[in-house]
CSV table of C-alpha atoms in Angstrom, one decimal:
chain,number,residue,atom,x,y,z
S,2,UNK,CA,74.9,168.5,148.8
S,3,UNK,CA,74.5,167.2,145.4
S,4,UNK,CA,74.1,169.5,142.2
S,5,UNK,CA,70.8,168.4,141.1
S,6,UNK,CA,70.6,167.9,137.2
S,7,UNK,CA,73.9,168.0,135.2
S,8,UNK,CA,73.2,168.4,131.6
S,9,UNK,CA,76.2,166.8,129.6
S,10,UNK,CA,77.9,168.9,126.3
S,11,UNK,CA,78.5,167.4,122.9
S,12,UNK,CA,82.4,167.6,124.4
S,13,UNK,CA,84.2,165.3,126.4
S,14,UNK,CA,82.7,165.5,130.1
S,15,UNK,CA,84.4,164.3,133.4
S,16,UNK,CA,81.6,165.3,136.0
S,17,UNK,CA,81.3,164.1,139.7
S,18,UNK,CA,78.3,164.4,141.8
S,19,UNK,CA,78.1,165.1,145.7
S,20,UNK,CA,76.1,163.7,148.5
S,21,UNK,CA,72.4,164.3,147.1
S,22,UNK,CA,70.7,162.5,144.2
S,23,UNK,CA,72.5,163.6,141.5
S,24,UNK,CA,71.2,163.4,138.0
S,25,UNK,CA,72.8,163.5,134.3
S,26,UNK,CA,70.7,163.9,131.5
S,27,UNK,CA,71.8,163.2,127.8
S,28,UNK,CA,70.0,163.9,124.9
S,29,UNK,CA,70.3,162.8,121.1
S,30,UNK,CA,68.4,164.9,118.7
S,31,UNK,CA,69.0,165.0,114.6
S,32,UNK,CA,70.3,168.5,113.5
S,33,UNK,CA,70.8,169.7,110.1
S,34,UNK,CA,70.5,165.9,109.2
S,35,UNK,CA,72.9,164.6,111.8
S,36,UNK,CA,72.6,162.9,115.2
S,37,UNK,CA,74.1,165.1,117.9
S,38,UNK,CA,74.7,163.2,120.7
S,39,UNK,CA,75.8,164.6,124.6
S,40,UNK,CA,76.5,161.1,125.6
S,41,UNK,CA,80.1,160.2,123.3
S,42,UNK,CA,82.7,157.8,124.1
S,43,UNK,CA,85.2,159.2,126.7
S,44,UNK,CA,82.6,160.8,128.9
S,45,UNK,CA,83.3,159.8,132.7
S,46,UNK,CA,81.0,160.3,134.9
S,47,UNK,CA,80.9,159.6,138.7
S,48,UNK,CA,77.8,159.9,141.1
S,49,UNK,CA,79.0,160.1,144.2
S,50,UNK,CA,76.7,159.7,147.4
S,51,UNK,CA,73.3,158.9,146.9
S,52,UNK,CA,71.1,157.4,144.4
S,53,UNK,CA,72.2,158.8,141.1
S,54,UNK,CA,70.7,158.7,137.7
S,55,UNK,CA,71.7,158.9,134.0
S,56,UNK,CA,69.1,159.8,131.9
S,57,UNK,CA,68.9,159.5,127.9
S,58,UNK,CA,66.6,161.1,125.6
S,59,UNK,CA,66.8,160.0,122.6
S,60,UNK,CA,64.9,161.5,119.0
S,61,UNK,CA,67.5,160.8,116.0
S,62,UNK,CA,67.9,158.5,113.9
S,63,UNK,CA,70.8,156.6,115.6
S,64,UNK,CA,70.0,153.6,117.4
S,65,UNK,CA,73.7,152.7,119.7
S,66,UNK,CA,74.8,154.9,122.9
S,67,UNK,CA,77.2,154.2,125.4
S,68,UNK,CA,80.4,152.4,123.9
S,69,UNK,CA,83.5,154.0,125.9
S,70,UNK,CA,81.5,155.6,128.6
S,71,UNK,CA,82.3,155.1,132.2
S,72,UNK,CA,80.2,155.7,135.4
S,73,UNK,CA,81.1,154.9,138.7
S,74,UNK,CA,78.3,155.0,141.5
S,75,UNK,CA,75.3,156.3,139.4
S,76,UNK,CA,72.9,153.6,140.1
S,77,UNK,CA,70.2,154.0,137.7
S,78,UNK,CA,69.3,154.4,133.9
S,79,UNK,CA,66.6,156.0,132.5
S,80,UNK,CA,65.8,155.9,129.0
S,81,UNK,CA,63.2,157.5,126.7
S,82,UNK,CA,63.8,156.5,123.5
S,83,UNK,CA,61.3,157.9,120.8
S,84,UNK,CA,63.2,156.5,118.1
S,85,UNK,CA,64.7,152.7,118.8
S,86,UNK,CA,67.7,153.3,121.4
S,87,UNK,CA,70.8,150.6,122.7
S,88,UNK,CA,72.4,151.4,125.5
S,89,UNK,CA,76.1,149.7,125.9
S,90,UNK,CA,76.6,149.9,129.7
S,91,UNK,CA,79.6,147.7,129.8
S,92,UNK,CA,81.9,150.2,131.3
S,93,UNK,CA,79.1,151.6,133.7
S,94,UNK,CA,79.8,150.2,137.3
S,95,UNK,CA,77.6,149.9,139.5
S,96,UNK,CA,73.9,150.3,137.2
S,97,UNK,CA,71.5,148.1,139.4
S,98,UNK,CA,67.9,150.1,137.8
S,99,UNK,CA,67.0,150.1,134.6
S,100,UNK,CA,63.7,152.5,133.4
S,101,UNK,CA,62.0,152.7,130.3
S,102,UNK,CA,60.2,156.1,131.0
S,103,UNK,CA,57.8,156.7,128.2
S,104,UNK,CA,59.4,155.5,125.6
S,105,UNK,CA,58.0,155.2,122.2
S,106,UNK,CA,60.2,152.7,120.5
S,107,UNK,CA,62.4,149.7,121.8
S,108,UNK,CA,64.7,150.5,124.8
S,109,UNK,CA,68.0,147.6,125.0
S,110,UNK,CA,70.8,147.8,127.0
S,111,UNK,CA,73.5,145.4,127.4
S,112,UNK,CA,76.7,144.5,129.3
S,113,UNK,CA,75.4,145.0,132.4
S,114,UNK,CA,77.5,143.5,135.0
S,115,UNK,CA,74.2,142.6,137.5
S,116,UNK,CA,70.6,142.0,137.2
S,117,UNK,CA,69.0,145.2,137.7
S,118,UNK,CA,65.8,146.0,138.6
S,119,UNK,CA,63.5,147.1,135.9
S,120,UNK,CA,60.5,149.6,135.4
S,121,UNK,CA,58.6,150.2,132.3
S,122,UNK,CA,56.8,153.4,133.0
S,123,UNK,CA,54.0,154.7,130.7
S,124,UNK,CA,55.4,152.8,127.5
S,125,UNK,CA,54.5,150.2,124.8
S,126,UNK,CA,57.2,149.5,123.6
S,127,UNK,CA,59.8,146.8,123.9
S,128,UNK,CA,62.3,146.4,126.5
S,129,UNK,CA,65.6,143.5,126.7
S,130,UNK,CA,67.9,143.8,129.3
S,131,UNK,CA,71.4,141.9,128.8
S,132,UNK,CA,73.8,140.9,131.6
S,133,UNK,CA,77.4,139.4,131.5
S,134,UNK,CA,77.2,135.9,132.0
S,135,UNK,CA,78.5,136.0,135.1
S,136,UNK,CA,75.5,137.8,136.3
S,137,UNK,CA,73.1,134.7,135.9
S,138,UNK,CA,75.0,131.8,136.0
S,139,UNK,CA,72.8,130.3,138.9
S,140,UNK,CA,69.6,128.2,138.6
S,141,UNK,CA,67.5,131.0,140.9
S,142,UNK,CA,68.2,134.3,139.3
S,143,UNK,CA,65.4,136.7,139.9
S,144,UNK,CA,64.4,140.1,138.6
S,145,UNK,CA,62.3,142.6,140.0
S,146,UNK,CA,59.9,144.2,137.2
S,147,UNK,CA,57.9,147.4,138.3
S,148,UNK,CA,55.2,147.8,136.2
S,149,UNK,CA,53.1,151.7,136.0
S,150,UNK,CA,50.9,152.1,132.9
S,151,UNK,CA,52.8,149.5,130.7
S,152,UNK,CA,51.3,148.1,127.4
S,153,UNK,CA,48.2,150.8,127.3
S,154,UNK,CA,48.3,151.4,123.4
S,155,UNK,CA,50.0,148.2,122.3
S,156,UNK,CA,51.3,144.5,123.4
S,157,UNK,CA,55.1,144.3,124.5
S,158,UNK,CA,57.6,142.2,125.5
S,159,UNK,CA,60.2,142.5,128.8
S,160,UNK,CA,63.4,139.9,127.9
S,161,UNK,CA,66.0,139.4,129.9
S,162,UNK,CA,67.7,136.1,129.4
S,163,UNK,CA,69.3,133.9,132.4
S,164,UNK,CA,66.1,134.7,134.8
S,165,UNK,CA,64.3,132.3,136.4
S,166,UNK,CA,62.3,134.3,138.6
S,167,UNK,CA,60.1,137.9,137.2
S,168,UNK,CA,59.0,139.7,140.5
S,169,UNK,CA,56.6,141.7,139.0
S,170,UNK,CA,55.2,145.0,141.1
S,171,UNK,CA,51.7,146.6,139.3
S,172,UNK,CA,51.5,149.7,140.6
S,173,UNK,CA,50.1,153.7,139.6
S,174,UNK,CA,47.6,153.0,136.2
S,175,UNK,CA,46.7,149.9,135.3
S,176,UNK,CA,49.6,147.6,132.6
S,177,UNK,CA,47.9,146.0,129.6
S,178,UNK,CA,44.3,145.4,128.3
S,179,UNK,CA,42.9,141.8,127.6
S,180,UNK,CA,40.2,142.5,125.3
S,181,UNK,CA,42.7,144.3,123.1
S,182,UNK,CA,45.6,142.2,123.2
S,183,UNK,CA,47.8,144.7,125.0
S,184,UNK,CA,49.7,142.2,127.1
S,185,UNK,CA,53.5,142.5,128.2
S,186,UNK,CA,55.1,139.5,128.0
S,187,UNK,CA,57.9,138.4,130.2
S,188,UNK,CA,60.3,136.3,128.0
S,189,UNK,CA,63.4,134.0,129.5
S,190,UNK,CA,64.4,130.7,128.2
S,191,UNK,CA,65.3,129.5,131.6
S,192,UNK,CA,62.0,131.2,133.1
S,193,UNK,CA,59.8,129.6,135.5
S,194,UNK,CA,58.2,131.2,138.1
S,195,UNK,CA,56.5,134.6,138.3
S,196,UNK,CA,55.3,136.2,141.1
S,197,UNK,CA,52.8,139.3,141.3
S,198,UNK,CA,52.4,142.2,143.3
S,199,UNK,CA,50.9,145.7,143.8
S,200,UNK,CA,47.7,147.4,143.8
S,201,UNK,CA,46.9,147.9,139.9
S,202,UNK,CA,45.4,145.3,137.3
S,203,UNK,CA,47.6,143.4,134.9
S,204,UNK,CA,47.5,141.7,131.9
S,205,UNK,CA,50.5,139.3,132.1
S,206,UNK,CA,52.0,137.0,128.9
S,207,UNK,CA,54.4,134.3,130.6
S,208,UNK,CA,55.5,131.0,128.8
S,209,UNK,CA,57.2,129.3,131.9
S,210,UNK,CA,59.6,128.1,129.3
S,211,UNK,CA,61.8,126.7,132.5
S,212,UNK,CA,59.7,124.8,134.0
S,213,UNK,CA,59.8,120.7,133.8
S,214,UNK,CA,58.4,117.5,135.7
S,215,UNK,CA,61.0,117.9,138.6
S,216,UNK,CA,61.6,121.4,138.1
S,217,UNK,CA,58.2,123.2,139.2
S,218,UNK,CA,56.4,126.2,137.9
S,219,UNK,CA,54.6,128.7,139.6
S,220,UNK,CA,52.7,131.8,139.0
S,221,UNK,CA,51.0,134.2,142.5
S,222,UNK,CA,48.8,136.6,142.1
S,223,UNK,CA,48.0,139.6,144.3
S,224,UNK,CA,44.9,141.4,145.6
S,225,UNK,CA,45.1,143.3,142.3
S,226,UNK,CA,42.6,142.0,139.1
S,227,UNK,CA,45.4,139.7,138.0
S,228,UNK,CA,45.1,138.4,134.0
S,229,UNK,CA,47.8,136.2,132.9
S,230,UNK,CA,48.1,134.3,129.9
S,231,UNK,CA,50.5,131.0,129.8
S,232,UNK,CA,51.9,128.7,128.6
S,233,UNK,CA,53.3,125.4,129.9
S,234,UNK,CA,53.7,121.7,128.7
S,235,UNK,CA,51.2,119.4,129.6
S,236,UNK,CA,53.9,117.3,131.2
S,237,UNK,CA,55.2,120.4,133.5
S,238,UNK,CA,54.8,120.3,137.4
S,239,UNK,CA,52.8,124.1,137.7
S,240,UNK,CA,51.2,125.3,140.5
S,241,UNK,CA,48.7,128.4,140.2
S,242,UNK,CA,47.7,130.5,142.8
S,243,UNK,CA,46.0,134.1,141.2
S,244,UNK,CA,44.8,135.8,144.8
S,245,UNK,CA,42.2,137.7,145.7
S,246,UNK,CA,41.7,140.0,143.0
S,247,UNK,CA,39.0,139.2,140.2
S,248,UNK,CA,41.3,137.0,138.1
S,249,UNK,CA,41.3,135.3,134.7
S,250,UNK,CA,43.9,132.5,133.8
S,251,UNK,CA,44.0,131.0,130.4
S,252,UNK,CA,46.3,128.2,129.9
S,253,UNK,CA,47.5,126.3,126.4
S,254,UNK,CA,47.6,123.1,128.1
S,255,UNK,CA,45.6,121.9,131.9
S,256,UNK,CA,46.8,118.2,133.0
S,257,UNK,CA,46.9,116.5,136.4
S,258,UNK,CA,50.5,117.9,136.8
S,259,UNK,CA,49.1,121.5,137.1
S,260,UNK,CA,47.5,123.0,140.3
S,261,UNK,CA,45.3,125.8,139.5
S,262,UNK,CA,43.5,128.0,142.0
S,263,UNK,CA,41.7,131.5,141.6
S,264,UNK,CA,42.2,132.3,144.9
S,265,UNK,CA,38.9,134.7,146.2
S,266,UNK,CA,37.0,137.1,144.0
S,267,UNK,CA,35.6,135.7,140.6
C-alpha cells in the first residue's frame, strides 16, 4: 500500500511511493526574512503505483520552484500559490494534471513534456501552462480544462500556447460572473475551437484567434447556463452552437460566415 502524504525536508529527499495514491507536499514559507523551501534542486522523487501527486504551497516571497527536481510516475501537480509561484517541471516525467487549487496569485509551470489536463479550483488568479515543443507540434492539440469555482472574485486568464482545442468541464460552484466582469479567458494563438461541458454556469472569454476562412471555428455549449464572450474576424468560418442551458453569446463581429444558434432555453 501506498504511504499516504510524504512531507518533504529542507534536505535533499529521495522518496518512493508504493501501490496507493501517494502524495508529496512541499511548502515555501519566508522565515526570519528568508524563503525556506522543501522542494530544492536534487530532490528525487518517484510515485510508484497509482495516481500520485506533488503538491506545492507556496507563501514567500520567491516566485521559481523546481529547477533540478526529478519525479518519475507522480502524475499530478498541485499548486497553491499565495504569493506568484513558477514551477520548472522539466525533469518531472510523466506530469499529465496540472491544479491550481486556491490559489491567490499567478500559478506557471513550464517544460512540461505533454499537455496535461488542467483544473483551476476555487481561484482567481492566473494560470499558463508551457509544454516542450514537441508536445504541440500538431494542428489538433486539445486540452482538457476543468473548471470548479473559477474567476469568483476577479477576471482571469488560462494560457497555454500550441492548443487548438480547450475542452472545458464546468463543474461544483459556478466559474465567473458577467455582470462583474469576472470571466476566465482561454488564450492560444493557434486556438480555435472550444467545447463546453458539465453541470455549472460559466462565463467563458475565448478569441478563436485560430480560426480562418478554410480553417473553421467552433464553440458548444452544454445544458449548463453557458455565457461566452468572443471574438472572431468577420471573415472567419464560425459555427455556434450554446445548448440547452439559458445562454448569452456576445460576439465583436456577426457576418454570413458565422453560424450562430442558442440552442433551447432563452
Amino acid at each position: 500500500m501506498g504511504f499516504g502524504v510524504s512531507s518533504l525536508t529542507t534536505g535533499l529527499d529521495t522518496s518512493t511511493g508504493g501501490t496507493g495514491n501517494d502524495s508529496f507536499a512541499a511548502t515555501a514559507a519566508t522565515v526570519a526574512g528568508a524563503t525556506v523551501t522543501t522542494l530544492n534542486a536534487g530532490d528525487n522523487l518517484k510515485g510508484g503505483e497509482g495516481t500520485d501527486t506533488l503538491t506545492l504551497s507556496n507563501t514567500s516571497a520567491t516566485t521559481a520552484f523546481g529547477a533540478g527536481v526529478t519525479t518519475a510516475s507522480i502524475e499530478n501537480l498541485s499548486i497553491n500559490a499565495v504569493t506568484a509561484t513558477s514551477v520548472d517541471a522539466s525533469l518531472m516525467a510523466g506530469v499529465t494534471g496540472v491544479t491550481n487549487n486556491g490559489s491567490l496569485n499567478a500559478v506557471t509551470v513550464t517544460g512540461l513534456a505533454a499537455i496535461p489536463e488542467v483544473s483551476v479550483i476555487a481561484s482567481s488568479a492566473n494560470t499558463t501552462i508551457g509544454m516542450a515543443a514537441a508536445a504541440t507540434i500538431g494542428t489538433a492539440d486539445e486540452m482538457t480544462v476543468n473548471l470548479n469555482g473559477a474567476s469568483t472574485t476577479a477576471a482571469s486568464n488560462i494560457t497555454a500556447e500550441g492548443i487548438e482545442k480547450f475542452n472545458v468541464n464546468a463543474t461544483g460552484t459556478a466559474s465567473g460572473a458577467l455582470a462583474t466582469g469576472r470571466t476566465v479567458s482561454l488564450t492560444s494563438a493557434t486556438l480555435k475551437d472550444v467545447a463546453i461541458t458539465g453541470d455549472a454556469a460559466s462565463v467563458l472569454a475565448v478569441n478563436l484567434a485560430g480560426a480562418t476562412t478554410t480553417a473553421a471555428g467552433s464553440v458548444t455549449g452544454s445544458d449548463a447556463s453557458n455565457t461566452v464572450i468572443m471574438t472572431a474576424d468577420a471573415t472567419d468560418t464560425i459555427s455556434v452552437d450554446l445548448g440547452a442551458g439559458n445562454d448569452v453569446l456576445s460576439s465583436g463581429s456577426v457576418s454570413a460566415t458565422h453560424t450562430l444558434a442558442g440552442g433551447e432555453g432563452t
